[in-house]
PDB file of C-alpha atoms in Angstrom:
ATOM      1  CA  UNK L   1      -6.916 -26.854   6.872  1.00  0.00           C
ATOM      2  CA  UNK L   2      -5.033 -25.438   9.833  1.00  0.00           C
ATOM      3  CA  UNK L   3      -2.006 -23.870   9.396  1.00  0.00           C
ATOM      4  CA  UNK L   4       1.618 -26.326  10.367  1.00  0.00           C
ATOM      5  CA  UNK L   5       4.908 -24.519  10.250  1.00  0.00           C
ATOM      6  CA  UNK L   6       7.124 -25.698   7.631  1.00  0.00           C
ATOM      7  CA  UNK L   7      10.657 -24.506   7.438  1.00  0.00           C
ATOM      8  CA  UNK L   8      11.212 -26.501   4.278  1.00  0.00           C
ATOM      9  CA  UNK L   9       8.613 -23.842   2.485  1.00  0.00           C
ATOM     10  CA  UNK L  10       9.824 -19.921   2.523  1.00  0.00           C
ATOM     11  CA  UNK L  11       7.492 -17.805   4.259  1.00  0.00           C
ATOM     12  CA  UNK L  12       5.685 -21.109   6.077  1.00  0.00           C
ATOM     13  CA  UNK L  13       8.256 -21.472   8.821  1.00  0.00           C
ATOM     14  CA  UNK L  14       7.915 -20.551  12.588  1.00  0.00           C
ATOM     15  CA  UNK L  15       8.526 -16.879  12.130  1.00  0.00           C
ATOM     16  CA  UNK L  16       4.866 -17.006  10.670  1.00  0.00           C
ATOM     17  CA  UNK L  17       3.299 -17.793  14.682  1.00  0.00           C
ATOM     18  CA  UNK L  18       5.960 -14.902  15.750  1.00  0.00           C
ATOM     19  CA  UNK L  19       4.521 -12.766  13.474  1.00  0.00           C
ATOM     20  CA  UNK L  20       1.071 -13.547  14.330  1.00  0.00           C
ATOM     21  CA  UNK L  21       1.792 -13.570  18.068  1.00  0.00           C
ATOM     22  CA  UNK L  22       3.543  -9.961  17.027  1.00  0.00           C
ATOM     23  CA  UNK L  23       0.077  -8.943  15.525  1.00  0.00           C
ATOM     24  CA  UNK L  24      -2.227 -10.232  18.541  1.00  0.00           C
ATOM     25  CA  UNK L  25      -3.131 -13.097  16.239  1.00  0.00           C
ATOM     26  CA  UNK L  26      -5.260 -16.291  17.432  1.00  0.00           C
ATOM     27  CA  UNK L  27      -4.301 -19.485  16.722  1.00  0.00           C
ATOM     28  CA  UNK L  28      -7.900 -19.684  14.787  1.00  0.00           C
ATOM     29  CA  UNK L  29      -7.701 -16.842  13.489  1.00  0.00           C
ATOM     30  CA  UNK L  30      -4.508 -17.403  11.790  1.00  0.00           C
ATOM     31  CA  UNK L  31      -6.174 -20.614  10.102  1.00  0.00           C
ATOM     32  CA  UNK L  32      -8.614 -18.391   8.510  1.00  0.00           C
ATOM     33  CA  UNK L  33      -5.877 -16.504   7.232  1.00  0.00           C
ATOM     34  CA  UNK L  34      -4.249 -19.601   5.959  1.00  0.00           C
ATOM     35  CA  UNK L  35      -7.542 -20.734   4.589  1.00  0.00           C
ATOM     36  CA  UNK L  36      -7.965 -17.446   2.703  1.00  0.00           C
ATOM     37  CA  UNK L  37      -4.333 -18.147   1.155  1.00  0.00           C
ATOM     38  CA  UNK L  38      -4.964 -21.294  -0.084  1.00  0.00           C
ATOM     39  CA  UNK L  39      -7.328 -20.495  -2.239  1.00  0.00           C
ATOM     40  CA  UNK L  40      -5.218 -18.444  -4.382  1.00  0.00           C
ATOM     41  CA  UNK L  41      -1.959 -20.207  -3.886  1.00  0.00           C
ATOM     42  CA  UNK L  42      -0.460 -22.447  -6.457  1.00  0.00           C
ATOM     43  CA  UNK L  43       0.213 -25.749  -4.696  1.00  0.00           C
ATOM     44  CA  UNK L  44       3.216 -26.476  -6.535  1.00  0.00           C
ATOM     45  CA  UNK L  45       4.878 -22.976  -5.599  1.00  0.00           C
ATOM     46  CA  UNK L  46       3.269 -22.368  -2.262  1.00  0.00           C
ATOM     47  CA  UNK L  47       2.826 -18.391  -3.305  1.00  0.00           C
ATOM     48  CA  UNK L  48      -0.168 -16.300  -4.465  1.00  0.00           C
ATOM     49  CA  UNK L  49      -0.068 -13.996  -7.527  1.00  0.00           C
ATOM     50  CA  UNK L  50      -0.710 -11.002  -6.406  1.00  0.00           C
ATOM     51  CA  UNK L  51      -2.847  -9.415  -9.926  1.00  0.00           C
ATOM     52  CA  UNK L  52      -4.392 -12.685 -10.201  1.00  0.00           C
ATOM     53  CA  UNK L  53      -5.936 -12.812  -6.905  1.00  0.00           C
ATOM     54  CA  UNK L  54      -7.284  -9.190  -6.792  1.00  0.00           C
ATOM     55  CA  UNK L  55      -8.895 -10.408 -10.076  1.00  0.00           C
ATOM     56  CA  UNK L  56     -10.367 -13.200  -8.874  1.00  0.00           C
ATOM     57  CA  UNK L  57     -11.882 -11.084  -6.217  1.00  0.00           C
ATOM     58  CA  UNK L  58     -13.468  -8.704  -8.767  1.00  0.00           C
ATOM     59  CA  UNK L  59     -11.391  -6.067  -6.415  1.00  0.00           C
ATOM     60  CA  UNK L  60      -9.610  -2.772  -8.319  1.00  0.00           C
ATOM     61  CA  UNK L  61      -5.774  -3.063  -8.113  1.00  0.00           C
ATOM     62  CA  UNK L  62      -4.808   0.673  -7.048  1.00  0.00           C
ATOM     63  CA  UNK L  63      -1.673   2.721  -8.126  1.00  0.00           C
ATOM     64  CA  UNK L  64      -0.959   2.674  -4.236  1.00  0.00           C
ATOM     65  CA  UNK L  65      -2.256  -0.531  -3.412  1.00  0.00           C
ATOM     66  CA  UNK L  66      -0.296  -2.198  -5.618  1.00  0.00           C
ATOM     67  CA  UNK L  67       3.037   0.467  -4.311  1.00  0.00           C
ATOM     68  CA  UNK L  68       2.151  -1.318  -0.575  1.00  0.00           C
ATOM     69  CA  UNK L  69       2.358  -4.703  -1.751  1.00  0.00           C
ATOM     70  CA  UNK L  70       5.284  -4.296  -3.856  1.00  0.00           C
ATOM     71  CA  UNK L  71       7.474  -3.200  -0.922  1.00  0.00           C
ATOM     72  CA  UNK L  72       7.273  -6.621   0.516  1.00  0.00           C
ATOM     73  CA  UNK L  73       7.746  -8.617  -3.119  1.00  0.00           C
ATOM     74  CA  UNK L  74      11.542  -7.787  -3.188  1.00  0.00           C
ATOM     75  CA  UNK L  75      12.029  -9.714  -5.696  1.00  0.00           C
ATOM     76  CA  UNK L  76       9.381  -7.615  -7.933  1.00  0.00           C
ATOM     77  CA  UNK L  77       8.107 -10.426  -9.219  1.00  0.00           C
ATOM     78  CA  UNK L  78       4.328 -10.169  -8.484  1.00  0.00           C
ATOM     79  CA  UNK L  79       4.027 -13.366  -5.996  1.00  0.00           C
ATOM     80  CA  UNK L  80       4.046 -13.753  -2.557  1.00  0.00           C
ATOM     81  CA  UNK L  81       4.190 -16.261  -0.048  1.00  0.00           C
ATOM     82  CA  UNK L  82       2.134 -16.975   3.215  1.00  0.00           C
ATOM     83  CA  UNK L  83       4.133 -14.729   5.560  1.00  0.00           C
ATOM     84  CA  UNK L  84       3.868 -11.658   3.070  1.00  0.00           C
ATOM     85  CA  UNK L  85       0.033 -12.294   2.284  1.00  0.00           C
ATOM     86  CA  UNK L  86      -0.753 -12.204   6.411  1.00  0.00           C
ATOM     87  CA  UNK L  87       1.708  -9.113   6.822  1.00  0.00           C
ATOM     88  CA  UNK L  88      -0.098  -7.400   3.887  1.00  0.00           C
ATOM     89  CA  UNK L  89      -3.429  -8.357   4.483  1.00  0.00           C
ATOM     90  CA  UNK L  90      -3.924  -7.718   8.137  1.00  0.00           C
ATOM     91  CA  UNK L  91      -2.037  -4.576   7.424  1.00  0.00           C
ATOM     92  CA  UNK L  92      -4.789  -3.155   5.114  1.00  0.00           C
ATOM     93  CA  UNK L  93      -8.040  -4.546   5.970  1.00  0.00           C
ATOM     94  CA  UNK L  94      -7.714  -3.948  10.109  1.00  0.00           C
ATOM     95  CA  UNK L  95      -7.531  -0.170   9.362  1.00  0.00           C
ATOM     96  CA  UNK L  96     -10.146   2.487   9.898  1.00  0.00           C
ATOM     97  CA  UNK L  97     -10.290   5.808   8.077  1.00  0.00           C
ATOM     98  CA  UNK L  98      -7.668   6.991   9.872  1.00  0.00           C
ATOM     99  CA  UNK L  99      -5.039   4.362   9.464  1.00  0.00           C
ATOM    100  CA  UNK L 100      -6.135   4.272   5.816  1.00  0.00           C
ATOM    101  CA  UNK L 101      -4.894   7.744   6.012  1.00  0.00           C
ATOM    102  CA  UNK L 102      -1.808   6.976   7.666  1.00  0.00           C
ATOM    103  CA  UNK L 103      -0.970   4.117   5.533  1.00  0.00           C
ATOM    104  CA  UNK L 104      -1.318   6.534   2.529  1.00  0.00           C
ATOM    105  CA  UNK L 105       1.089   9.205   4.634  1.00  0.00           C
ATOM    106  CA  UNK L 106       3.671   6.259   5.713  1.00  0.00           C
ATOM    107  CA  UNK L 107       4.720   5.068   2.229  1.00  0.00           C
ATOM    108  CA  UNK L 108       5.916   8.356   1.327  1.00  0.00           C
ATOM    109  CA  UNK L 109       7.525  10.152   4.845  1.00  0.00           C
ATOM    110  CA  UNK L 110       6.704   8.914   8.790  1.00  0.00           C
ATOM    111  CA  UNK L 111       7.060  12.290  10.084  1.00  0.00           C
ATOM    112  CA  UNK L 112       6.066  15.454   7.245  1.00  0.00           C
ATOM    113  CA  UNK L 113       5.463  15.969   3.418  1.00  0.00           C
ATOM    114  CA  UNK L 114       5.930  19.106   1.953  1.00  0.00           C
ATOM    115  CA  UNK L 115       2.663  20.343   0.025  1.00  0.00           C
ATOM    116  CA  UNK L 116       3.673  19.342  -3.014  1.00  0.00           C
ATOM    117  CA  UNK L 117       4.660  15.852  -1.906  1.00  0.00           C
ATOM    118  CA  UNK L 118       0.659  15.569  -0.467  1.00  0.00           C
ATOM    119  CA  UNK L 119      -0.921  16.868  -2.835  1.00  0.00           C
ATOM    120  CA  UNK L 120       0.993  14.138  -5.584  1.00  0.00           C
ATOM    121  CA  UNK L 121       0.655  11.368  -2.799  1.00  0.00           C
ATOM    122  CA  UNK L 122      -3.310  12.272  -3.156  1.00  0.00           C
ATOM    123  CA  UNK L 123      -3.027  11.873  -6.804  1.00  0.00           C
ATOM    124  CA  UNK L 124      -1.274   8.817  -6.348  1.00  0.00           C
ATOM    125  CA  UNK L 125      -4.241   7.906  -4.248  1.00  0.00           C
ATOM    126  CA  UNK L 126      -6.541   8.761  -7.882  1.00  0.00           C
ATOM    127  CA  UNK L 127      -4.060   7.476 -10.190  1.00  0.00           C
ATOM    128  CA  UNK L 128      -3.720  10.953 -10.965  1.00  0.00           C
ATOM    129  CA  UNK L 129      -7.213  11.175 -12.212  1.00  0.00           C
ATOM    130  CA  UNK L 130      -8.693  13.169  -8.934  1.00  0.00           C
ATOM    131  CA  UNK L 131     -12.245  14.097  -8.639  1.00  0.00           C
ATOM    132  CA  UNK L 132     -13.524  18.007  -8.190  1.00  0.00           C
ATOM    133  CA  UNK L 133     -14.104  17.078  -4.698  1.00  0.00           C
ATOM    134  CA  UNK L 134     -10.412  15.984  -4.148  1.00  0.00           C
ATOM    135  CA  UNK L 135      -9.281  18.739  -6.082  1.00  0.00           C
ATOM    136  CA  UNK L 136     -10.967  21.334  -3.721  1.00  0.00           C
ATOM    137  CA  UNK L 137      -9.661  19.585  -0.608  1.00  0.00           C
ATOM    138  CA  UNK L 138      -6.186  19.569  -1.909  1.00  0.00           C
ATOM    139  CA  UNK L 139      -6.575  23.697  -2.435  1.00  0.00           C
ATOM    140  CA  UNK L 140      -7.497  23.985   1.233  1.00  0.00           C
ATOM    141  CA  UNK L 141      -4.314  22.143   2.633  1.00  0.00           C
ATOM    142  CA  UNK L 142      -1.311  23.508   4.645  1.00  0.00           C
ATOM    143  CA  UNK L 143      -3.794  26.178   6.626  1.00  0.00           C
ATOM    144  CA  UNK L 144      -1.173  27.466   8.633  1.00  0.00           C
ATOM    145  CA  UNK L 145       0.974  28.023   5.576  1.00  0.00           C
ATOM    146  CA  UNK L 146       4.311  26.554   6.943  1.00  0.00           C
ATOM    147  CA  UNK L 147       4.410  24.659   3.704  1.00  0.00           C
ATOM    148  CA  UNK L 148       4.736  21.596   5.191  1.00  0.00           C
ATOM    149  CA  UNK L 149       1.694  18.709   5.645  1.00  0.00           C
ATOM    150  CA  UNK L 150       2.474  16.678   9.413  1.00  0.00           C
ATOM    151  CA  UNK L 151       1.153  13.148   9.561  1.00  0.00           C
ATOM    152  CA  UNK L 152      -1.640  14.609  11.989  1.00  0.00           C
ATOM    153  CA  UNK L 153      -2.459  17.371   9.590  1.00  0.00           C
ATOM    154  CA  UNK L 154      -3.005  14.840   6.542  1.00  0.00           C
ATOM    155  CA  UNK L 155      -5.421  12.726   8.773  1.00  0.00           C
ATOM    156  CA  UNK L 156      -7.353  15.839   9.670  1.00  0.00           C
ATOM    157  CA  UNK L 157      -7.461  16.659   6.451  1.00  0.00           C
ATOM    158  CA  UNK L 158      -8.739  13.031   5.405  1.00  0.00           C
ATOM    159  CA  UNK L 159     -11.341  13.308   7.852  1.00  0.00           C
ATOM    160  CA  UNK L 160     -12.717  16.663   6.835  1.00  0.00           C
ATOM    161  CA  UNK L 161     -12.549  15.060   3.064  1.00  0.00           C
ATOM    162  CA  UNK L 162     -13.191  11.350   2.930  1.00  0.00           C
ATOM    163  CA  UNK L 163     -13.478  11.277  -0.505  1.00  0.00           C
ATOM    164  CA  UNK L 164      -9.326  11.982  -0.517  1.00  0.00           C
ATOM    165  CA  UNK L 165      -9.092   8.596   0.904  1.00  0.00           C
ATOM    166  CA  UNK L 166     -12.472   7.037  -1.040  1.00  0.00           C
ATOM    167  CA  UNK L 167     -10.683   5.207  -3.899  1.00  0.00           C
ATOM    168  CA  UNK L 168      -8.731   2.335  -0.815  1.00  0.00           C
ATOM    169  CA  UNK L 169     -11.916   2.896   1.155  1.00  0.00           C
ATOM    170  CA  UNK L 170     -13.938   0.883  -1.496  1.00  0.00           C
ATOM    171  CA  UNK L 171     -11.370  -1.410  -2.043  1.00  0.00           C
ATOM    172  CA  UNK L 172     -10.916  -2.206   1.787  1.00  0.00           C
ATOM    173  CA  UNK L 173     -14.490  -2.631   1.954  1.00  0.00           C
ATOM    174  CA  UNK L 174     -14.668  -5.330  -1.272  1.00  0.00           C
ATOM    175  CA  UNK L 175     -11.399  -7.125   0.094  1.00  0.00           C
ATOM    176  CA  UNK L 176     -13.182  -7.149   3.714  1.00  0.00           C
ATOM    177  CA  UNK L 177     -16.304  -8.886   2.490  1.00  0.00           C
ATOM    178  CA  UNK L 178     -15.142 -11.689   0.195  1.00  0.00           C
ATOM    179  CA  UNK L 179     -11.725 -12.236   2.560  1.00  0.00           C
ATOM    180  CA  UNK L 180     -12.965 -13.725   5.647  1.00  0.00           C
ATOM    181  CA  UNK L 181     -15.771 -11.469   6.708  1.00  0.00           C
ATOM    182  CA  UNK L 182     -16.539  -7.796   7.127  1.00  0.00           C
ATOM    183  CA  UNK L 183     -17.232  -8.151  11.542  1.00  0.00           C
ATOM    184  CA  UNK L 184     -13.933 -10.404  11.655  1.00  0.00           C
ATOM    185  CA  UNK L 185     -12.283  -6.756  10.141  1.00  0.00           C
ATOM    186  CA  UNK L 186     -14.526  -4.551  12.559  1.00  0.00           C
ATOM    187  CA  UNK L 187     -12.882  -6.869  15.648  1.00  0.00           C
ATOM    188  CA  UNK L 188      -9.369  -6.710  14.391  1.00  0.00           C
ATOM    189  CA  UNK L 189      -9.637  -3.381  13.787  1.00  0.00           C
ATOM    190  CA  UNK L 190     -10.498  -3.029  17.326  1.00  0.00           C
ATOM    191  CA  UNK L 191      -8.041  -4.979  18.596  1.00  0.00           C
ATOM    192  CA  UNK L 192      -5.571  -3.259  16.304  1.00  0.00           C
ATOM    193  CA  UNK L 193      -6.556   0.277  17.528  1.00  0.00           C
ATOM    194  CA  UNK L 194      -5.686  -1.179  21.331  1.00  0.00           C
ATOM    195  CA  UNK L 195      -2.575  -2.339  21.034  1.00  0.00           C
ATOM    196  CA  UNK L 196      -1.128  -0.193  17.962  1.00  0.00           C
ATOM    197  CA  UNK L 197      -3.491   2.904  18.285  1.00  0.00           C
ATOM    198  CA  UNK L 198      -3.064   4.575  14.264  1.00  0.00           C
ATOM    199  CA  UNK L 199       0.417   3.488  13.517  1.00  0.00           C
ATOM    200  CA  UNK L 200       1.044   2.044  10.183  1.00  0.00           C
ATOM    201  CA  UNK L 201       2.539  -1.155   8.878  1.00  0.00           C
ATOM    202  CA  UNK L 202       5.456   0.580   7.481  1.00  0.00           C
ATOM    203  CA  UNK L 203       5.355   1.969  11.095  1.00  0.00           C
ATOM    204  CA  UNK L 204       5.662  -1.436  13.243  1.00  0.00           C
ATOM    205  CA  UNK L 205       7.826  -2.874  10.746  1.00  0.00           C
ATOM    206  CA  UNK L 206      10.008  -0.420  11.275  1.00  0.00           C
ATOM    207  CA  UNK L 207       9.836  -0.710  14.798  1.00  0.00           C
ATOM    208  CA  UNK L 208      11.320  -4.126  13.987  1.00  0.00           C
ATOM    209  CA  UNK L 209      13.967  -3.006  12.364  1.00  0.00           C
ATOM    210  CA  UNK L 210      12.815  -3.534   9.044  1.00  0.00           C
ATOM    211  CA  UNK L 211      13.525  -0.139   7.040  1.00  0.00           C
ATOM    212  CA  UNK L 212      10.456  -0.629   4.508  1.00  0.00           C
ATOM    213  CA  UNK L 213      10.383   2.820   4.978  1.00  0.00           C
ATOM    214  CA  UNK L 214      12.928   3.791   3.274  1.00  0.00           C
ATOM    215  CA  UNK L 215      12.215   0.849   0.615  1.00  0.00           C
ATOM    216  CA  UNK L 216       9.370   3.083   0.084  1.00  0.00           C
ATOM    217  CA  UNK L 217      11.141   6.136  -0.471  1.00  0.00           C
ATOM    218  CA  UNK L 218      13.272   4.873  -3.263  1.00  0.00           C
ATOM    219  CA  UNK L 219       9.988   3.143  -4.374  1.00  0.00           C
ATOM    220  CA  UNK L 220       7.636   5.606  -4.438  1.00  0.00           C
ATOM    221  CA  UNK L 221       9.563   8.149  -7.035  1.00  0.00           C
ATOM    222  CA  UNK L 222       7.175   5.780  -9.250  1.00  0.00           C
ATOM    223  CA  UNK L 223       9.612   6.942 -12.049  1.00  0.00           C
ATOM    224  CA  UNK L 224       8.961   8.884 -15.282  1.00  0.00           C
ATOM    225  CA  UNK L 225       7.076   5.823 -17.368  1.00  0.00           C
ATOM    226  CA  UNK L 226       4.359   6.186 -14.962  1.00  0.00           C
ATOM    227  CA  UNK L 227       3.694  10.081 -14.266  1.00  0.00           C
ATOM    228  CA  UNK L 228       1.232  11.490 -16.347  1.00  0.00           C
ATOM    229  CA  UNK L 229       2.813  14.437 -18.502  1.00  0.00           C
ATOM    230  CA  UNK L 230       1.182  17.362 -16.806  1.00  0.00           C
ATOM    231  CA  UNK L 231       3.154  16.022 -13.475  1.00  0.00           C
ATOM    232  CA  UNK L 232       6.308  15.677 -14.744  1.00  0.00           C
ATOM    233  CA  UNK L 233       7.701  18.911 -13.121  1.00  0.00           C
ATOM    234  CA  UNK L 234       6.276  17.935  -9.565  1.00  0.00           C
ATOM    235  CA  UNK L 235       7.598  14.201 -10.612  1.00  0.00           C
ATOM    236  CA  UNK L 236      11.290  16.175 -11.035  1.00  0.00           C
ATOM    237  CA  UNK L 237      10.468  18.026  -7.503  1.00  0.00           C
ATOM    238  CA  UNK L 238      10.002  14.838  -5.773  1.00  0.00           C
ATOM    239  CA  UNK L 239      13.029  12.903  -7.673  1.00  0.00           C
ATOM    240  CA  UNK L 240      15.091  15.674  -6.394  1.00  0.00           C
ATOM    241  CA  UNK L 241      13.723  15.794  -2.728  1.00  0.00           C
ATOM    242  CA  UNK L 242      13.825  12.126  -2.047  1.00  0.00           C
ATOM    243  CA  UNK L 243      17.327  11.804  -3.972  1.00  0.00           C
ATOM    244  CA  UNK L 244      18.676  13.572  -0.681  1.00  0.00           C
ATOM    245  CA  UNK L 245      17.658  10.637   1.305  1.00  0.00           C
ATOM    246  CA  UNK L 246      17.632   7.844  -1.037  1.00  0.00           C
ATOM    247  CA  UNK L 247      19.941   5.524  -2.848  1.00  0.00           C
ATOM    248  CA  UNK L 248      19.539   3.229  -5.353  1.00  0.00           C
ATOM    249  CA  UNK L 249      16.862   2.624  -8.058  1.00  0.00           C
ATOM    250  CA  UNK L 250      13.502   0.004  -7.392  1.00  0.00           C
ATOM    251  CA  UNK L 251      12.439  -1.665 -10.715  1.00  0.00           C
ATOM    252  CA  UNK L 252       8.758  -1.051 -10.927  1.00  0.00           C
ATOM    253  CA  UNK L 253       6.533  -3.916 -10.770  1.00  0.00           C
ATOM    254  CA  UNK L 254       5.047  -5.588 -14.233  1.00  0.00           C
ATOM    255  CA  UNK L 255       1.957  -4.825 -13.315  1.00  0.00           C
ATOM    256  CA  UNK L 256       2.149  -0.878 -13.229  1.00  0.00           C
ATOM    257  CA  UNK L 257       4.077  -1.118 -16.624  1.00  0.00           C
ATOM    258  CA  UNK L 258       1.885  -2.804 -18.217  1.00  0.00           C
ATOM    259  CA  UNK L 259      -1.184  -0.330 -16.869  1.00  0.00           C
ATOM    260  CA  UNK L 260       0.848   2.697 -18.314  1.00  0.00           C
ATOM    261  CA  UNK L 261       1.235   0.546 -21.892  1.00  0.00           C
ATOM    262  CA  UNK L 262      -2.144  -0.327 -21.733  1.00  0.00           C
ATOM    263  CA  UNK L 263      -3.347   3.148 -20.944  1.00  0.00           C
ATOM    264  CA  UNK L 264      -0.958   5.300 -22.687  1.00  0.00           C
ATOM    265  CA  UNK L 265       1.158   3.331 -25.238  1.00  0.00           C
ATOM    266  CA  UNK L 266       4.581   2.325 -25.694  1.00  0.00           C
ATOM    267  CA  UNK L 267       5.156   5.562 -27.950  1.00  0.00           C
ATOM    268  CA  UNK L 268       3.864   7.945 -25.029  1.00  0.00           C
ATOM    269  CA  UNK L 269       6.340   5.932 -22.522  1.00  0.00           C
ATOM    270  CA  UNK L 270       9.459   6.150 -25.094  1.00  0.00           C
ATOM    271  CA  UNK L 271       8.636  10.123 -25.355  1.00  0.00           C
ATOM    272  CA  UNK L 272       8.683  10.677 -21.365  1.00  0.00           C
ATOM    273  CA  UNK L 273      12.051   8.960 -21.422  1.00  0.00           C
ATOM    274  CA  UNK L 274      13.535  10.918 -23.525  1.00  0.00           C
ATOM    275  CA  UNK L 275      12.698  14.335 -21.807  1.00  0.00           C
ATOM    276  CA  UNK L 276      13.884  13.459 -18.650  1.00  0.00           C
TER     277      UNK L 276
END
């Protein structure tokens, strides 16, 4: 079914074919995207859960993966509507390595991290359960010991240790096959890299004056209920670091609560509250 504008749906109006034309998107191609859509949308509601359909697609639902999408549910209520779902998904699954990599970098700062900050956005990346491999990376970062990790240094890094960016890697890679097709993904990401070279989708939103970055700031302090104990004094480094720029608190998503319940148990939650 080919995709109509409909201003009398949210997120099915004409600012969808802006968007697309914004993205170097084909009339065709956008159809597929529709397509795709559809069959996870409930007709009544016209929007896609977001849980359900990475379930359906036997894909994991990442820490940071689920971060990304949550920046553009606003209302943090785990749906999405056609607009959001071709934002999102072109976002992700046009990017190589190294816009995987920037991605990553782009939710937390567009210009620098301070070691710290990397090395917890990496653990982000592992749901803070990083591999020996990932550990040893993240000991050789900041090599000319200014402290401080530049969005060029973190892709260098990424490419000298894909495994850093291995858990989204797999994902992208399930997503591309069962959404679409994986050479549809090779040829947008081609097409991507030509007009858009590595920046992000926080990046060109920006660019249109949308400030997820800074949605992302506020976002990304992921909060005490969902730092693992060990990281609570990096978690109070960060709180304090982005509090300089920030304003404002971001309800986390259900679906991150309910993996630190699930995980860890209420009592384990109640205990971090009350320390901090």
């Amino acid at each position: 079914k080919p995709f109509v504008p409909d201003e009398t749906i949210v997120g099915h109006g004409k600012a969808v074919l802006k968007l697309a034309k914004r993205l170097y998107i084909t009339k065709s191609e956008l159809d597929r995207f529709y397509h795709e859509f559809m069959k996870h949308e409930d007709p009544h509601e016209h929007l896609v859960t977001i849980a359900t359909m990475f379930k359906t697609l036997k894909a994991p639902y990442n820490l940071l993966l689920q971060v990304y999408y949550q920046l553009y549910d606003q209302q943090k209520t785990g749906l999405i509507n056609f607009q959001e779902f071709l934002c999102i998904t072109w976002g992700f699954l046009s990017l190589n390595d190294d816009g995987i990599a920037s991605l990553c970098f782009t939710l937390f700062d567009v210009e620098r991290l301070d070691v710290s900050e990397a090395k917890y956005l990496i653990n982000v990346i592992w749901e803070f359960k990083p591999s020996k491999a990932v550990v040893r990376a993240m000991q050789k970062m900041d090599k000319n010991q200014d402290s401080v990790i530049t969005l060029e240094e973190f892709r260098v890094l990424c490419r000298h240790h894909p495994q850093i960016i291995a858990p989204l890697k797999e994902i992208q890679t399930i997503l591309r096959k069962k959404t679409i097709f994986t050479r549809f993904w090779k040829e947008m990401m081609v097409r991507r890299l030509s007009h858009f070279g590595l920046k992000s989708i926080v990046q060109l939103r920006a660019l249109d004056g949308i400030d997820v970055v800074l949605l992302s700031l506020e976002y990304l302090n992921l909060r005490k209920d969902v730092v693992p104990n060990h990281f609570i004094e990096q978690w109070r480094h960060v709180q304090r670091k982005k509090a300089q720029s920030c304003k404002g608190n971001i309800e986390l998503p259900y679906e991150i609560r309910e993996k630190i319940v699930n995980d860890m148990g209420e009592q384990m939650v109640e205990l971090w509250n009350s320390q901090v």
